Short mmCIF file of N, CA and C in Angstrom, two decimals:
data_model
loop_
_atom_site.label_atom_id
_atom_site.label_comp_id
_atom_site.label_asym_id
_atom_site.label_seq_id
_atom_site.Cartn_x
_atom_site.Cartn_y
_atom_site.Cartn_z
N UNK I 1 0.83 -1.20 0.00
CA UNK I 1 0.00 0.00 0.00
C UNK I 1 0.87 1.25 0.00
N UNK I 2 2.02 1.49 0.64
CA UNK I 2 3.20 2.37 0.64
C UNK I 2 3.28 2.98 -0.55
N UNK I 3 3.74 1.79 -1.26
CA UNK I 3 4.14 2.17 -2.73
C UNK I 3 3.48 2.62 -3.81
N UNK I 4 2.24 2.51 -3.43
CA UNK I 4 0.20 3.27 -3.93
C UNK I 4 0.54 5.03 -3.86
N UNK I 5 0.85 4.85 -2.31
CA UNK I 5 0.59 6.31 -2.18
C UNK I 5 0.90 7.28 -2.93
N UNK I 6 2.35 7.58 -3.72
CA UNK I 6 2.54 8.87 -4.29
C UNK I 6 1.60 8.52 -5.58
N UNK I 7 1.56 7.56 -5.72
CA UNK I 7 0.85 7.37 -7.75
C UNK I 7 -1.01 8.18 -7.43
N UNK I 8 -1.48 6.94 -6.24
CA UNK I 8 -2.60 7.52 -5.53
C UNK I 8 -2.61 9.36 -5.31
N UNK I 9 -1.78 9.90 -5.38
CA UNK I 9 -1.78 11.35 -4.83
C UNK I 9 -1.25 12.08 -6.17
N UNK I 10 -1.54 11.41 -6.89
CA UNK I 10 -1.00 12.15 -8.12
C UNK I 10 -2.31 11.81 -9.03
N UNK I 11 -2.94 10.59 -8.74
CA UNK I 11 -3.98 10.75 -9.48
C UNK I 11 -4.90 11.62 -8.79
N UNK I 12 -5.03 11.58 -7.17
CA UNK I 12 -5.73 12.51 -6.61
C UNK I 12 -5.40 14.62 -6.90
N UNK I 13 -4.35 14.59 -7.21
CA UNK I 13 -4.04 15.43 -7.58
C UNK I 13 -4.51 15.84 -9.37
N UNK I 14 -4.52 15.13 -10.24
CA UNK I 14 -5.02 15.42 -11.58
C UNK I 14 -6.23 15.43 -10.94
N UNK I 15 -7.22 14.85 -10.35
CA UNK I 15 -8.72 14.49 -10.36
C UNK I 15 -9.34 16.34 -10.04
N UNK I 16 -8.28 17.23 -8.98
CA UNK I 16 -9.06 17.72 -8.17
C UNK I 16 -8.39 19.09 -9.07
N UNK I 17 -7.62 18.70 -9.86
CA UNK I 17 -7.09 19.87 -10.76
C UNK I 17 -8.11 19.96 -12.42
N UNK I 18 -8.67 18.89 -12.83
CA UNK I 18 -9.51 18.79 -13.38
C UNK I 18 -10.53 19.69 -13.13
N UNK I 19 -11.03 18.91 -11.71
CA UNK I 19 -12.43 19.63 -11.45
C UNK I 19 -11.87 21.03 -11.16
N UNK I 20 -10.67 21.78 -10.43
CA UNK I 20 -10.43 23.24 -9.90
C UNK I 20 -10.89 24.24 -11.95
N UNK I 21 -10.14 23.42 -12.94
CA UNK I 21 -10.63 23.97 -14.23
C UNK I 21 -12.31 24.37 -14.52
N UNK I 22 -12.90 23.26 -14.28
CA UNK I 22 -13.61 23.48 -14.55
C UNK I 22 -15.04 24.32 -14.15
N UNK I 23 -14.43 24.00 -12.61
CA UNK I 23 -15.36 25.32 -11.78
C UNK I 23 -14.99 26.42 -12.14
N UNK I 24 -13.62 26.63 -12.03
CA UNK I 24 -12.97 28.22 -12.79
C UNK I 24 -13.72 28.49 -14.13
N UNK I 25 -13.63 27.72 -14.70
CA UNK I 25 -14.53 28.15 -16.51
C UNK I 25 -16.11 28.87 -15.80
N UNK I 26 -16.44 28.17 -14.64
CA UNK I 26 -18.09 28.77 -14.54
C UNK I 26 -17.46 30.27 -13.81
N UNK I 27 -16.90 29.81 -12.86
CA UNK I 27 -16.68 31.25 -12.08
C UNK I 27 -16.22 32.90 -13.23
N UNK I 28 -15.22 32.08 -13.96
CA UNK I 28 -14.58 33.36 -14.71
C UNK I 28 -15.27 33.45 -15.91
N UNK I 29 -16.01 32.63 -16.36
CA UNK I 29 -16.66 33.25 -18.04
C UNK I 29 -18.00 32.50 -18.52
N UNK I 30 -18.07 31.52 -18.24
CA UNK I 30 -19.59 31.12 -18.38
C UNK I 30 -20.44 31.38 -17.68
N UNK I 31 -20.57 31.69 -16.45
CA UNK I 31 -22.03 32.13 -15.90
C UNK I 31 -21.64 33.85 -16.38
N UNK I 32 -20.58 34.54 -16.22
CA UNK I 32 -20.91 36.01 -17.13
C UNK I 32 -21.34 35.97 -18.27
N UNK I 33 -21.18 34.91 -18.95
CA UNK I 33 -22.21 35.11 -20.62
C UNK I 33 -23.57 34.40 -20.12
N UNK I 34 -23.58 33.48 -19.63
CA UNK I 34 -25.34 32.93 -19.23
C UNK I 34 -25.83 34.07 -18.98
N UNK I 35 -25.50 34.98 -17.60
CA UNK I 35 -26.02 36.45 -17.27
C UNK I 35 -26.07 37.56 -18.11
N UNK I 36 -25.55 37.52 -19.55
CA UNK I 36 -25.66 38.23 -20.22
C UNK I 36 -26.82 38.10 -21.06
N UNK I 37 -27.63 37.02 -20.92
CA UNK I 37 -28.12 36.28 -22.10
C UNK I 37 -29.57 36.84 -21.42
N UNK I 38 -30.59 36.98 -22.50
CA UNK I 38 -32.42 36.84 -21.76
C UNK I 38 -32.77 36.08 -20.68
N UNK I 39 -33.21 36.45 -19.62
CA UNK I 39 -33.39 35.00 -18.72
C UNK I 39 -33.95 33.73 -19.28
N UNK I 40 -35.32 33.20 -20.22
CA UNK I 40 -35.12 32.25 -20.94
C UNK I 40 -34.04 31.64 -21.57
N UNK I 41 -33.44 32.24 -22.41
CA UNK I 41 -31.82 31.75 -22.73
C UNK I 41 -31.32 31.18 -21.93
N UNK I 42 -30.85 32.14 -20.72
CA UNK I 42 -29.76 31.62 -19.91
C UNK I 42 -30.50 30.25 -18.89
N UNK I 43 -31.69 30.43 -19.04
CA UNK I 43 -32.01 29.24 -17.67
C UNK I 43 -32.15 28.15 -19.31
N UNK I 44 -32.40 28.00 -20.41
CA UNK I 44 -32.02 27.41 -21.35
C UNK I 44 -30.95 26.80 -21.26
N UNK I 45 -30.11 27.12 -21.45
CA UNK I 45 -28.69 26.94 -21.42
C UNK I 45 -27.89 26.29 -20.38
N UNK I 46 -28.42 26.70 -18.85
CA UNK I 46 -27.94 26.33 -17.81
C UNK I 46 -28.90 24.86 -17.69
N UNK I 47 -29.83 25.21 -18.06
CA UNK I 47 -30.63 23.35 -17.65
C UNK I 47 -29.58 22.99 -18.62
N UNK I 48 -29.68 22.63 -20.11
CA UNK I 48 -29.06 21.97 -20.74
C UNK I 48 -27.49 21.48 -20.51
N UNK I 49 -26.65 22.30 -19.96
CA UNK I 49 -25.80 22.34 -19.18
C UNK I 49 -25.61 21.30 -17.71
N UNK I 50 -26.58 22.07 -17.47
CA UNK I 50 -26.73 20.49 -15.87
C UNK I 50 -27.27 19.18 -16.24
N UNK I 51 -27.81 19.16 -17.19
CA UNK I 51 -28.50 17.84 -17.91
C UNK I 51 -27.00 16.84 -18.95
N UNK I 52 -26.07 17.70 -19.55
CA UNK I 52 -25.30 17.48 -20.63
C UNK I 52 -24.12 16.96 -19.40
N UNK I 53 -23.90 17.43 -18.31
CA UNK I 53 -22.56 17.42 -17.59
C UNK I 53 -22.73 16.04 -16.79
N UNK I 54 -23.94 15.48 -16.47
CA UNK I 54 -24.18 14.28 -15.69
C UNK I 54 -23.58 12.89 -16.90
N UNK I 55 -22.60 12.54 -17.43
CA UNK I 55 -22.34 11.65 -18.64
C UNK I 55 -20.81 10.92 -17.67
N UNK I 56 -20.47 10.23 -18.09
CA UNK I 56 -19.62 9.00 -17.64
C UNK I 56 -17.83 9.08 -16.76
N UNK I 57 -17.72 10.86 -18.19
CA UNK I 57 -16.54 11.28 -18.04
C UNK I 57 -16.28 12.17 -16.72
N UNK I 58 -17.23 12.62 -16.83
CA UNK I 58 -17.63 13.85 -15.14
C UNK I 58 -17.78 12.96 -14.33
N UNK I 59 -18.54 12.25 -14.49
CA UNK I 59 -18.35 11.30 -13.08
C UNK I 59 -17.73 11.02 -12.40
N UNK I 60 -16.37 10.38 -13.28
CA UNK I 60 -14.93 9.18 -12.87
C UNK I 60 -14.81 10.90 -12.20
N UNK I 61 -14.48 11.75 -12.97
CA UNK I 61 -13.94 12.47 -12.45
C UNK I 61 -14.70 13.12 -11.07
N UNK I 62 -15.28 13.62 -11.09
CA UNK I 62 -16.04 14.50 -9.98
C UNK I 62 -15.77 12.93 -8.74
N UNK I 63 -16.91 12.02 -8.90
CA UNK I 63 -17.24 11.35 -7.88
C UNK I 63 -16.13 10.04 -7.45
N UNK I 64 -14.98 9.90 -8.92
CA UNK I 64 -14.29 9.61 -8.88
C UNK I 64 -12.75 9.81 -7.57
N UNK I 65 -12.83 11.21 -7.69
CA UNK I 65 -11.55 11.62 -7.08
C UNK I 65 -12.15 11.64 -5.66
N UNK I 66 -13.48 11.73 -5.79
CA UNK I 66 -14.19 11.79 -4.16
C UNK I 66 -13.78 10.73 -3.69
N UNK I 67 -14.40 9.60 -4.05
CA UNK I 67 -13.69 8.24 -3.56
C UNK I 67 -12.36 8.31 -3.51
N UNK I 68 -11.50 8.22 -4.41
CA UNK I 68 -9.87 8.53 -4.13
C UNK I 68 -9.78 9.31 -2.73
N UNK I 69 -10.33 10.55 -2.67
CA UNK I 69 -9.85 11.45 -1.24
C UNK I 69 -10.59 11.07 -0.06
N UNK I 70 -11.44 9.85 0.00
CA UNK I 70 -12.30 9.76 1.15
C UNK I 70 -10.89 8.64 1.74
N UNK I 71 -10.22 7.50 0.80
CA UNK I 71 -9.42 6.70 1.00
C UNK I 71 -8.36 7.09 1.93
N UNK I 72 -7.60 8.67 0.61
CA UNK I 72 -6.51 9.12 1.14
C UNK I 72 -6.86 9.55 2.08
N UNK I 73 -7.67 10.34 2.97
CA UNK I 73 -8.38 10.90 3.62
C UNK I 73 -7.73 10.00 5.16
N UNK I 74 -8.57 8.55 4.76
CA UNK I 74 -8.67 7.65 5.91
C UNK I 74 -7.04 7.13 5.95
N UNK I 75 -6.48 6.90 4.77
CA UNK I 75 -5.13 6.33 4.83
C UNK I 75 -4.01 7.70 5.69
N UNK I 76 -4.80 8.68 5.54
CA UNK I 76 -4.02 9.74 6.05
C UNK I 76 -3.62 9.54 7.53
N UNK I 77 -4.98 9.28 8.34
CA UNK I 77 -5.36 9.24 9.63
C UNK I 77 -4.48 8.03 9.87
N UNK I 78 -4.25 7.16 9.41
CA UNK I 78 -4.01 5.57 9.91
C UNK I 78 -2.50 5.79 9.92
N UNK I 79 -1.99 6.77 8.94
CA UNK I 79 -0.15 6.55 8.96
C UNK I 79 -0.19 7.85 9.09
N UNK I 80 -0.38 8.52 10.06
CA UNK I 80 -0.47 9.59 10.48
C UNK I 80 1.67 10.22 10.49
N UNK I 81 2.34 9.38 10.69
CA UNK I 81 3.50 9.41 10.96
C UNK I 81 4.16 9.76 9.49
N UNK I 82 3.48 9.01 8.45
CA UNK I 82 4.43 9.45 7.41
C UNK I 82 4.16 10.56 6.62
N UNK I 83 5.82 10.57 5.84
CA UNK I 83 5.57 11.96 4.89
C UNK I 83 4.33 12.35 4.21
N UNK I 84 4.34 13.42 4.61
CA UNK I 84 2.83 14.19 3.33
C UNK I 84 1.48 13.74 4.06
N UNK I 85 1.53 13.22 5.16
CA UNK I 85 -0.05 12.69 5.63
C UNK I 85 -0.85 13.65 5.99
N UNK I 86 -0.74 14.84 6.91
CA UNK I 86 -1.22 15.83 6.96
C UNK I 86 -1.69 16.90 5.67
N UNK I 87 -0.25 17.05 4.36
CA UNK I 87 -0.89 17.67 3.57
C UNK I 87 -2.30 16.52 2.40
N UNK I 88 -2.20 15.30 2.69
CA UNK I 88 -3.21 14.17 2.35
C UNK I 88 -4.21 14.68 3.18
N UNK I 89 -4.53 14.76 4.47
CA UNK I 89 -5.47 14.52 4.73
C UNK I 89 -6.55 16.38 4.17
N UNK I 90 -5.49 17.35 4.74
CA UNK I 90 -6.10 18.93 3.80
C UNK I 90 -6.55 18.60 3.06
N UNK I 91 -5.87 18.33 1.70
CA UNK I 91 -6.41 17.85 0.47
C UNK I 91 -7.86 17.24 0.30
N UNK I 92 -7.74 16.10 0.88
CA UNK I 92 -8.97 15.45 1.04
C UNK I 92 -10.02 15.99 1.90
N UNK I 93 -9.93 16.53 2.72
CA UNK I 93 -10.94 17.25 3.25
C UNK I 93 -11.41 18.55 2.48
N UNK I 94 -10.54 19.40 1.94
CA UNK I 94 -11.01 20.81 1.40
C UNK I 94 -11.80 19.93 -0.06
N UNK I 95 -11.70 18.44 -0.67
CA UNK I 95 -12.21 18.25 -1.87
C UNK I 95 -13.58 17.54 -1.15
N UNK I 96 -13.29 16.81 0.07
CA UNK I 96 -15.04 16.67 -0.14
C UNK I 96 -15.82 17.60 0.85
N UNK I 97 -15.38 18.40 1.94
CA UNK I 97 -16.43 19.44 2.12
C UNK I 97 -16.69 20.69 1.34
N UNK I 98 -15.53 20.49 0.71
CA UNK I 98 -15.61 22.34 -0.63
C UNK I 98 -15.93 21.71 -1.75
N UNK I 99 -16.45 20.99 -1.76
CA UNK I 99 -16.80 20.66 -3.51
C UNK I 99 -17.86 19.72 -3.56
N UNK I 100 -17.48 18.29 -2.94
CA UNK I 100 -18.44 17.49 -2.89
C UNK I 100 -19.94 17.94 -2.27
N UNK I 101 -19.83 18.41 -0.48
CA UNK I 101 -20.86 19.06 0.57
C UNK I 101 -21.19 19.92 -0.29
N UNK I 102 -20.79 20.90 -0.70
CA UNK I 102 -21.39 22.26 -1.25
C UNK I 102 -22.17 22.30 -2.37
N UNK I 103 -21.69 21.11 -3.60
CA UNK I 103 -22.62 20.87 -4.37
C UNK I 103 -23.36 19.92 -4.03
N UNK I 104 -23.26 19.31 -3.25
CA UNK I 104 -24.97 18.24 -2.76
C UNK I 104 -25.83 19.65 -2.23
N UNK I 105 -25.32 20.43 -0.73
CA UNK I 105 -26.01 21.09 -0.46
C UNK I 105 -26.38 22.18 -0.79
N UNK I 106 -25.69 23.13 -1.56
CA UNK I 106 -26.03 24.17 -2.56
C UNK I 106 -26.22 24.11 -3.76
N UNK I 107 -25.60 24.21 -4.77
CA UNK I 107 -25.46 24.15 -5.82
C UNK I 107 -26.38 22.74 -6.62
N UNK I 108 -26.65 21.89 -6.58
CA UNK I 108 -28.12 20.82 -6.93
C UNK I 108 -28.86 21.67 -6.41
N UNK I 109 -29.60 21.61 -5.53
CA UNK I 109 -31.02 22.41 -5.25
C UNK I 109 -30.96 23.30 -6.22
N UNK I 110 -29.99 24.15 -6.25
CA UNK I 110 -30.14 25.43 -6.66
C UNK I 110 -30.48 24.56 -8.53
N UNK I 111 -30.02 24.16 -8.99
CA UNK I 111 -29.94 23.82 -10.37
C UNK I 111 -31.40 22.65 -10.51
N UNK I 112 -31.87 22.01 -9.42
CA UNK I 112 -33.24 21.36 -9.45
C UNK I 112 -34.19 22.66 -9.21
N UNK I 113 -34.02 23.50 -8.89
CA UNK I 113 -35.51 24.66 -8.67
C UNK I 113 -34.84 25.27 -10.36
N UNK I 114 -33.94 25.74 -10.80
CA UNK I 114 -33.90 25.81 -11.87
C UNK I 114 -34.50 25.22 -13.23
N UNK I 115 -34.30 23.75 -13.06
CA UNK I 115 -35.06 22.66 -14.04
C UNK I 115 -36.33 22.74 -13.90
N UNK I 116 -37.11 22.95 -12.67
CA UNK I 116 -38.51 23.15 -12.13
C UNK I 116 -39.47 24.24 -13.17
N UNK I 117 -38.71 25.43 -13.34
CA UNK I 117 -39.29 26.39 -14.17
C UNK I 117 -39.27 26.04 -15.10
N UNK I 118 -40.20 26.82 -16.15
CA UNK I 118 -40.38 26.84 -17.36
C UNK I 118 -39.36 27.88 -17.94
N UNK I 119 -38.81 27.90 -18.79
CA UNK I 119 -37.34 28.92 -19.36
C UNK I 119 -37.93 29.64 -20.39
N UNK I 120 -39.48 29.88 -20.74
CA UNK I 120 -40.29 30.53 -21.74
C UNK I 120 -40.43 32.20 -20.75
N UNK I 121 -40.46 32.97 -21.13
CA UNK I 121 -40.63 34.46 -20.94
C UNK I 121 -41.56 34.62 -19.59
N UNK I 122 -40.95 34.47 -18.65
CA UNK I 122 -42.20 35.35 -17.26
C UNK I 122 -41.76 35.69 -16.38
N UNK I 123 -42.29 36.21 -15.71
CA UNK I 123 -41.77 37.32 -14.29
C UNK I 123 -41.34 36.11 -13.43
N UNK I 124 -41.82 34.93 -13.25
CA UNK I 124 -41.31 34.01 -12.28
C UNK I 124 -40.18 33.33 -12.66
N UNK I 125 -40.29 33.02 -14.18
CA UNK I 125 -38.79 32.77 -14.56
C UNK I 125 -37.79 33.79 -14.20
N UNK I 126 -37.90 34.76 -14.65
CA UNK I 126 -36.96 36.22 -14.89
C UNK I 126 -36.37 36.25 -13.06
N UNK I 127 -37.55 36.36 -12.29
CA UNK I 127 -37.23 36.51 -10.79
C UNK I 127 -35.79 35.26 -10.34
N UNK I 128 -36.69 34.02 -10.90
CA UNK I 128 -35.65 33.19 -10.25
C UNK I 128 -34.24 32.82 -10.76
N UNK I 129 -34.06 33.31 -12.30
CA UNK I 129 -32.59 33.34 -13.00
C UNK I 129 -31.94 34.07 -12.79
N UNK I 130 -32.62 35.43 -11.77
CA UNK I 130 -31.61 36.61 -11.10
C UNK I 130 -31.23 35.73 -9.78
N UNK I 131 -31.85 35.26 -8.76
CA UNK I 131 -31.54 34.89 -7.84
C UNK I 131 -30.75 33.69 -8.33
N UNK I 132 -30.87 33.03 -8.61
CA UNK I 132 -29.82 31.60 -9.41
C UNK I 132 -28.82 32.04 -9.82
N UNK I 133 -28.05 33.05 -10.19
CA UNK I 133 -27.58 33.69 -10.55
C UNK I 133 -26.54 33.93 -9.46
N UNK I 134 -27.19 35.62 -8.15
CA UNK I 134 -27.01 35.55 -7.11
C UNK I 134 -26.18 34.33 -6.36
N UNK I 135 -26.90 33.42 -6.18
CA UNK I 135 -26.91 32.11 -4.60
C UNK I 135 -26.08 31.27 -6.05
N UNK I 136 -26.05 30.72 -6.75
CA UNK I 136 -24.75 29.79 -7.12
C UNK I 136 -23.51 29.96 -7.73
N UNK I 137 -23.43 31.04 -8.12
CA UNK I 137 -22.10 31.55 -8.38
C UNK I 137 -21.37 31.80 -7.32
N UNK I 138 -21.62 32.35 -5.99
CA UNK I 138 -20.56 32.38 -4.99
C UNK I 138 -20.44 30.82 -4.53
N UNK I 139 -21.42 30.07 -4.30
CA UNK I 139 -21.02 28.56 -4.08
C UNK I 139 -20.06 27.95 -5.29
N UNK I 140 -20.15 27.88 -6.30
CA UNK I 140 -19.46 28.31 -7.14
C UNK I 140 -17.91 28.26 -6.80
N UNK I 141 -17.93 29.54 -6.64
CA UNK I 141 -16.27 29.91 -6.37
C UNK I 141 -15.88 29.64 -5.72
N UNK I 142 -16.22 29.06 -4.02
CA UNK I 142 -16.17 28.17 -2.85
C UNK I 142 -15.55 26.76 -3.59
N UNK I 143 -16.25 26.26 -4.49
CA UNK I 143 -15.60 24.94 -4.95
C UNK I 143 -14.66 24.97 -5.88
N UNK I 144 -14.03 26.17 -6.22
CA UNK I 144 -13.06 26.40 -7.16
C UNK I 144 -11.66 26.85 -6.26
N UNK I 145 -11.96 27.35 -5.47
CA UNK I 145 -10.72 27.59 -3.97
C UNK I 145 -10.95 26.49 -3.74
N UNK I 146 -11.85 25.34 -3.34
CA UNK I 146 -11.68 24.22 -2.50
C UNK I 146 -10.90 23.48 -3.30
N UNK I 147 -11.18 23.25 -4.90
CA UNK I 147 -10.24 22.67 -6.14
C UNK I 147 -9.44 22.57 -5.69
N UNK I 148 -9.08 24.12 -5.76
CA UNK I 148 -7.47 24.62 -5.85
C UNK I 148 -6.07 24.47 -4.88
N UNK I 149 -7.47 24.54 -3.58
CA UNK I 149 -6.34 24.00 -1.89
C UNK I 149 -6.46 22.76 -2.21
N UNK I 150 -6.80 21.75 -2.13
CA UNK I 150 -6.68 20.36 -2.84
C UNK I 150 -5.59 20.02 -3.60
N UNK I 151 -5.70 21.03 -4.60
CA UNK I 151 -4.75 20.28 -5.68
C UNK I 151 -2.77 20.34 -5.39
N UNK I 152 -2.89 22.34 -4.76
CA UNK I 152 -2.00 22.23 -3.93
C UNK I 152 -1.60 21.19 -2.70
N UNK I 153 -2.40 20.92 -1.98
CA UNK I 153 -2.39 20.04 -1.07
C UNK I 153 -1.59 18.66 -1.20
N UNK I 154 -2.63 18.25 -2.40
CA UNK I 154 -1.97 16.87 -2.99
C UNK I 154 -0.44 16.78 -3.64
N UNK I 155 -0.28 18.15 -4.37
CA UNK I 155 1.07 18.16 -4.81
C UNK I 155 2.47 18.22 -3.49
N UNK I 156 1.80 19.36 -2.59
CA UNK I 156 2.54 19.26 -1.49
C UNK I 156 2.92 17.78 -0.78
N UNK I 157 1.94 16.63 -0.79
CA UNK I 157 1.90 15.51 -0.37
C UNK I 157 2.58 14.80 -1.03
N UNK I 158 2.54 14.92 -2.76
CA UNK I 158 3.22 13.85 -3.31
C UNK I 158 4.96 14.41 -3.14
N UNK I 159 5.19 15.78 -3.11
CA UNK I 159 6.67 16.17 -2.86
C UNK I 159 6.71 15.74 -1.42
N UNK I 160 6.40 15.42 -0.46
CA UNK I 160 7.24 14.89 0.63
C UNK I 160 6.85 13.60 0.66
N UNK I 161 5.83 12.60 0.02
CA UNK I 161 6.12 11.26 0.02
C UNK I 161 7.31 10.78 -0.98
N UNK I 162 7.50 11.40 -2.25
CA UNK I 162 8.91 11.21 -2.99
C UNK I 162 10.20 11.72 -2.46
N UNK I 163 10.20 12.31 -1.33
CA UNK I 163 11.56 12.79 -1.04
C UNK I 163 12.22 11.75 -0.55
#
């Protein structure tokens, strides 16, 4: 299992650098063009979007690296003594309470009351693609810092398990 660890922390490390990209793409330029767009459009776009992203490849990855960091996580705790276990266990914690927690508990809801509406022209649409807007973009960026301490994390881990 020793000899797992740095490969393990390097795949945990691509997994959570993956996902840090791709939250960044929403944070820095796709939800500013969704918000630019008619509210039909943009809640258009964003269902199709949350509907298109649930496919095989997001998975491994998203729920993928979760599993990986729940492991490292626990393998952290157990060899508490060796190199990089502490920056293992950061890692794994900032990827499943900043990314994993936040999109179960924010970010879904927020994108199921989204799917709920109709994305055709009305004051109740219009109301709730401003607030959707509002409330998931800062959750949002929460999971794009959580990425990001992660990915650092893991790299920090795999440089003192290779030393």
């Amino acid at each position: 299992m020793i000899a797992l660890m740095p490969f393990l922390t390097l795949i945990a490390a691509l997994g959570t650098g993956l996902m840090a990209g791709l939250f960044f793409a929403f944070s820095s330029f796709i939800m500013t063009a969704l918000a630019k767009l008619p509210p039909e459009q943009g809640i258009a776009a964003m269902n199709s979007i949350n509907v298109t992203i649930l496919n095989a490849t997001f998975s491994l990855a998203f729920f993928g690296t979760a599993v990986l960091c729940l492991g490292l996580g626990i393998a952290s705790v157990l060899r508490w003594a060796e190199p990089g276990s502490a920056w293992l266990l950061a890692g794994s914690l900032l990827y499943l309470a900043g990314v994993i927690v936040v999109t179960m508990v924010f970010n879904v809801p927020l994108n199921d009351a989204l799917a709920a509406v109709s994305p055709g022209a009305s004051p109740e649409g219009a109301a709730l693609w401003t607030r959707y807007l509002a409330e998931w973009l800062p959750w949002n960026h929460v999971r794009t810092f959580a990425n990001i301490g992660a990915l650092i994390a893991f790299i920090l881990a795999y440089g003192r398990q290779a030393a």
